[in-house]
XYZ file of C-alpha atoms in Angstrom:
351
model
C -0.079 -0.012 0.068
C 2.575 2.273 0.698
C 4.299 1.610 -2.712
C 1.027 2.536 -4.156
C 0.706 5.556 -2.556
C 4.060 6.849 -2.954
C 4.174 6.209 -6.708
C 0.713 7.699 -7.217
C 1.940 11.033 -5.435
C 5.349 10.872 -7.476
C 3.334 10.549 -10.823
C 0.983 13.544 -9.551
C 3.971 15.955 -8.918
C 6.286 14.736 -12.015
C 3.259 14.938 -14.746
C 2.046 18.261 -13.554
C 4.464 20.356 -15.767
C 3.989 17.923 -18.518
C -0.153 18.295 -18.781
C -0.130 22.140 -19.741
C 2.084 21.526 -22.444
C 0.134 18.652 -23.957
C -3.000 19.994 -23.276
C -4.022 17.655 -20.442
C -5.784 20.432 -18.406
C -9.438 21.491 -17.274
C -10.393 24.976 -18.496
C -12.646 27.028 -16.472
C -16.172 27.908 -18.249
C -19.425 26.994 -18.662
C -20.352 24.347 -15.926
C -16.970 24.386 -14.684
C -16.281 26.659 -12.118
C -12.928 26.531 -10.997
C -10.860 29.638 -11.838
C -7.890 28.418 -13.415
C -6.712 25.555 -15.707
C -6.028 22.487 -13.742
C -3.948 19.641 -14.742
C -6.109 16.184 -15.449
C -3.358 13.860 -14.574
C -4.917 11.759 -11.939
C -5.918 8.734 -13.836
C -2.705 8.063 -15.099
C -0.764 8.746 -11.625
C -3.448 6.330 -10.120
C -2.909 3.815 -12.837
C 0.880 4.102 -11.973
C 0.301 3.634 -8.481
C -1.947 0.370 -9.056
C 0.173 -1.588 -10.541
C 3.397 -0.641 -8.783
C 1.655 -1.739 -5.593
C 0.135 -4.848 -7.370
C 3.845 -6.101 -8.634
C 4.763 -6.633 -5.084
C 1.388 -8.190 -4.119
C 0.660 -12.021 -3.907
C -1.936 -11.781 -6.902
C -2.174 -14.442 -9.573
C -0.893 -14.093 -13.092
C -3.864 -14.147 -14.467
C -5.478 -11.509 -12.552
C -2.859 -9.234 -12.640
C -2.196 -9.291 -16.590
C -5.952 -9.452 -16.984
C -6.468 -6.509 -14.882
C -3.527 -4.640 -16.368
C -4.765 -5.091 -20.040
C -8.321 -3.707 -19.027
C -7.231 -0.873 -16.937
C -4.997 -0.075 -19.684
C -7.748 0.282 -22.262
C -9.900 2.040 -19.895
C -6.981 4.399 -18.971
C -5.760 5.041 -22.539
C -9.350 5.631 -23.801
C -10.141 7.836 -21.052
C -6.700 9.956 -21.576
C -7.932 10.436 -25.437
C -11.356 11.612 -24.234
C -9.992 14.024 -21.779
C -8.221 15.887 -24.365
C -10.417 15.499 -27.357
C -13.616 14.515 -26.072
C -14.437 10.965 -27.687
C -18.075 10.344 -28.740
C -20.169 7.915 -26.007
C -20.051 4.901 -28.449
C -16.189 4.906 -28.312
C -15.932 5.074 -24.502
C -18.968 2.316 -24.312
C -17.188 0.119 -26.822
C -13.811 0.480 -24.496
C -15.852 -0.327 -21.398
C -17.384 -3.286 -23.086
C -13.869 -4.669 -24.226
C -12.613 -4.151 -20.825
C -15.245 -6.265 -19.509
C -14.664 -9.236 -21.684
C -11.137 -9.144 -20.630
C -12.087 -9.263 -16.879
C -14.540 -12.106 -17.611
C -12.379 -14.363 -19.939
C -9.102 -13.407 -18.707
C -9.801 -13.464 -15.131
C -12.880 -15.720 -14.720
C -15.070 -12.849 -13.008
C -18.272 -12.718 -13.910
C -22.062 -12.034 -12.220
C -23.245 -15.315 -11.813
C -25.734 -14.812 -9.183
C -27.347 -11.935 -7.725
C -27.968 -13.269 -4.103
C -31.496 -13.408 -2.824
C -32.835 -9.994 -3.208
C -36.691 -11.384 -3.712
C -36.494 -13.989 -0.863
C -37.318 -16.704 -3.122
C -33.598 -18.285 -3.307
C -30.332 -17.312 -5.200
C -31.018 -15.887 -8.376
C -28.603 -17.278 -10.653
C -27.939 -15.599 -14.173
C -27.341 -18.893 -16.208
C -26.907 -17.876 -19.553
C -27.690 -14.117 -19.266
C -24.123 -13.968 -17.182
C -22.281 -12.122 -19.534
C -25.079 -9.605 -20.420
C -25.417 -8.938 -16.669
C -21.771 -8.778 -16.048
C -21.634 -6.426 -18.861
C -24.575 -4.361 -17.530
C -23.404 -3.833 -14.164
C -19.800 -3.300 -14.966
C -20.577 -0.580 -17.669
C -23.078 1.338 -14.965
C -20.559 1.076 -12.470
C -18.003 2.665 -14.772
C -20.180 5.422 -15.629
C -21.460 6.026 -12.093
C -18.416 7.147 -11.170
C -17.715 9.347 -14.113
C -21.023 10.916 -13.499
C -20.273 11.412 -9.791
C -16.834 12.866 -10.615
C -18.027 16.591 -10.598
C -17.050 17.734 -7.134
C -13.481 18.299 -5.808
C -12.591 14.948 -3.858
C -15.791 13.247 -4.281
C -15.324 10.108 -6.919
C -11.875 9.563 -4.694
C -13.551 9.717 -1.480
C -16.365 7.401 -2.314
C -13.999 5.014 -4.302
C -11.942 4.967 -0.934
C -15.183 4.108 1.294
C -16.112 1.392 -0.997
C -12.550 -0.195 -1.293
C -12.329 0.014 2.384
C -15.775 -2.073 3.061
C -14.464 -4.620 0.561
C -11.266 -5.105 2.174
C -13.519 -5.205 5.871
C -15.668 -7.987 4.739
C -12.878 -10.232 2.818
C -10.458 -10.147 5.687
C -6.886 -10.275 5.477
C -6.380 -13.635 3.517
C -9.009 -13.073 0.542
C -7.356 -12.874 -2.909
C -9.452 -9.459 -3.581
C -8.294 -7.783 -0.227
C -4.764 -6.711 -1.677
C -6.422 -5.411 -4.839
C -8.979 -3.330 -2.888
C -6.083 -1.818 -0.211
C -3.763 -1.222 -3.106
C -6.819 0.898 -5.165
C -7.516 2.677 -1.984
C -3.817 3.786 -1.388
C -3.857 4.845 -5.027
C -6.746 6.986 -4.417
C -5.389 8.660 -1.118
C -2.526 9.511 -2.932
C -4.602 11.248 -5.937
C -6.932 13.026 -3.124
C -3.858 14.476 -1.683
C -4.200 16.666 -4.657
C -7.776 16.798 -4.937
C -9.417 17.455 -1.574
C -10.810 20.889 -1.739
C -8.779 21.901 1.275
C -6.469 25.162 1.491
C -2.994 23.835 1.542
C -3.082 22.159 -1.795
C -5.065 24.697 -3.732
C -1.943 25.690 -5.668
C -1.635 21.799 -6.557
C -5.123 21.027 -7.391
C -5.299 18.234 -9.943
C -8.336 16.300 -11.581
C -8.448 12.408 -12.427
C -10.686 13.148 -15.552
C -12.379 10.189 -17.114
C -9.206 8.111 -17.238
C -9.389 8.149 -13.495
C -12.904 7.568 -12.759
C -13.455 4.866 -15.223
C -10.530 3.278 -13.610
C -11.985 3.622 -10.198
C -15.510 2.169 -11.279
C -14.122 -0.582 -12.995
C -11.441 -1.855 -10.147
C -14.625 -1.719 -7.817
C -16.590 -3.722 -10.068
C -13.364 -6.340 -10.123
C -12.859 -6.406 -6.146
C -16.553 -6.651 -5.445
C -16.917 -9.540 -7.986
C -14.072 -11.287 -6.426
C -15.694 -11.226 -2.827
C -19.415 -11.930 -4.021
C -19.078 -14.622 -6.853
C -17.584 -18.188 -7.481
C -15.979 -20.403 -4.624
C -14.033 -17.299 -3.232
C -17.389 -15.657 -2.353
C -17.977 -14.266 1.297
C -20.885 -11.863 1.100
C -23.845 -11.598 -1.019
C -23.983 -9.406 -4.080
C -27.112 -7.338 -2.593
C -24.969 -6.406 0.418
C -22.271 -4.966 -1.812
C -24.689 -2.600 -3.266
C -24.295 -0.553 -0.025
C -20.848 0.014 -0.843
C -21.220 2.205 -3.755
C -24.827 3.359 -2.987
C -24.206 7.194 -3.630
C -22.749 6.479 -7.175
C -25.461 4.295 -8.247
C -28.206 6.216 -6.947
C -26.777 9.435 -8.511
C -26.226 7.630 -11.732
C -29.655 6.235 -12.025
C -31.558 9.346 -10.844
C -29.892 11.371 -13.556
C -30.452 8.846 -16.260
C -33.876 8.435 -15.665
C -34.442 12.122 -15.231
C -32.595 13.102 -18.283
C -34.289 10.485 -20.123
C -38.030 11.946 -18.821
C -37.054 15.279 -20.011
C -35.856 13.653 -23.621
C -32.160 14.300 -23.318
C -29.524 11.843 -23.748
C -28.538 10.239 -20.483
C -24.982 10.529 -21.161
C -25.079 14.356 -22.050
C -23.547 16.640 -19.049
C -25.750 18.533 -16.795
C -26.215 20.378 -13.271
C -28.365 17.901 -11.962
C -26.221 15.554 -9.747
C -26.492 15.401 -6.161
C -23.617 17.459 -5.284
C -25.574 20.318 -7.635
C -28.611 19.781 -5.251
C -26.937 20.813 -2.192
C -24.525 23.514 -3.808
C -28.037 24.963 -5.217
C -29.316 24.986 -1.693
C -25.809 27.331 -0.672
C -23.865 24.483 0.933
C -19.882 24.630 -0.251
C -18.039 22.089 -2.257
C -16.402 20.985 0.934
C -19.771 20.754 2.709
C -21.413 19.115 -0.001
C -18.238 16.490 -0.072
C -18.650 15.846 3.621
C -22.464 15.262 3.434
C -22.310 12.939 0.323
C -19.603 11.419 1.865
C -20.978 10.780 5.580
C -24.252 9.455 3.585
C -21.854 6.569 1.563
C -19.826 5.871 4.721
C -23.301 4.999 6.583
C -24.442 3.050 3.651
C -21.335 1.188 3.737
C -21.642 0.442 7.432
C -25.065 -0.580 6.929
C -23.673 -3.182 4.480
C -21.281 -4.229 6.485
C -23.167 -4.414 9.462
C -26.040 -6.337 7.282
C -23.233 -8.730 6.182
C -21.921 -9.652 9.855
C -24.913 -9.730 11.270
C -26.768 -12.078 9.057
C -29.606 -9.451 7.624
C -31.545 -11.487 4.806
C -31.149 -10.289 1.128
C -34.494 -9.345 0.887
C -34.658 -6.762 3.366
C -31.220 -5.384 2.434
C -32.685 -5.220 -1.051
C -35.698 -3.222 -0.074
C -34.214 -0.932 2.159
C -31.568 -0.115 -0.332
C -34.067 0.569 -3.499
C -36.125 2.621 -0.959
C -33.410 4.859 0.151
C -32.347 5.119 -3.739
C -35.506 5.941 -4.801
C -35.603 8.748 -2.098
C -32.105 9.862 -1.815
C -32.517 12.742 -4.242
C -35.588 14.089 -2.592
C -33.727 13.891 0.823
C -30.882 15.942 -0.527
C -33.261 18.443 -2.026
C -34.904 18.644 1.398
C -31.675 19.295 3.257
C -31.044 22.030 0.373
C -34.319 23.602 0.943
C -33.783 24.136 4.307
C -30.616 25.102 3.966
C -31.372 27.829 1.357
C -34.448 29.019 3.836
C -31.562 29.737 6.519
C -29.436 31.518 4.742
C -32.584 33.644 3.386
C -33.147 34.338 6.964
C -29.953 35.081 7.912
C -29.577 37.478 5.205
C -33.055 39.223 6.224
C -31.537 39.594 9.897
C -28.320 40.982 8.545
C -30.536 43.796 6.563
C -32.511 44.441 9.626
C -29.515 44.786 11.917
C -27.697 47.224 9.259
C -30.785 49.364 9.321
C -31.111 49.465 13.216
């Protein structure tokens, strides 16, 4: 883990002067509210940290080579997209190919979804590949969607990886990759969290980083919830990345209902809801991370206490359907409080 962290930090520093010269910067304007050009180097730095850590870990050759190939594909396409803005179909094609590498190279696939309906374990059978593709592409794009506020995608990924490591235990083959990704993510967050001390070194992960994180979470989650190495139900794993999934599904449905492309960028994400209510970027990060931490704890607790899949799934689905309404309510309360504060200030100024 220390190696993964150190390599990520080193690459974040080393790549910074190269980013501007090669056009790997995020320029302010439109939906982008940052005040200056920000290097988009987090994805390749985390990629370097991930594989430096895996080289020293006890990981099978098949898993290592498959993860290397799939992640390289996603990161390369992500870097090209960060620089030139590829069409949606090109990005989806790379995610499709990466999933095939995972399935046929490492043998990781969604063979069953647990017992979400209380009728017994639901196996995927001949639909295993289709559902694996659907789940993987959804998670990859969920992290791409949620990567719109400093520190958010990285913090949510860190929580998910930590939860997987806790339920897997020290001897499970998925634990080392989960902790290595978590360490690389922390190395990136040093340069991305919205704090004063790093504002001159602020960097973004870009699509290269968000797709890498989403794919890595699918990889380790399948490792602990499927096949002979299964230690937890897939239903409980849903809680580990609840906020990115809820955000993605909410935006997806709302955009389709408004007759917009679900992959078209917009200001309808959870962090936008909070910030329109007057929350700062730091406060929105803290709130959403707090929700995700609570959900991860719920998933872990449900697993270790043996709560049935059907109750965990019902609770997860209810929270997912109401999450945006809850955040909207919090935002409304915050907005009302700010209006009252300004009104009192005006009264005091006139007194």
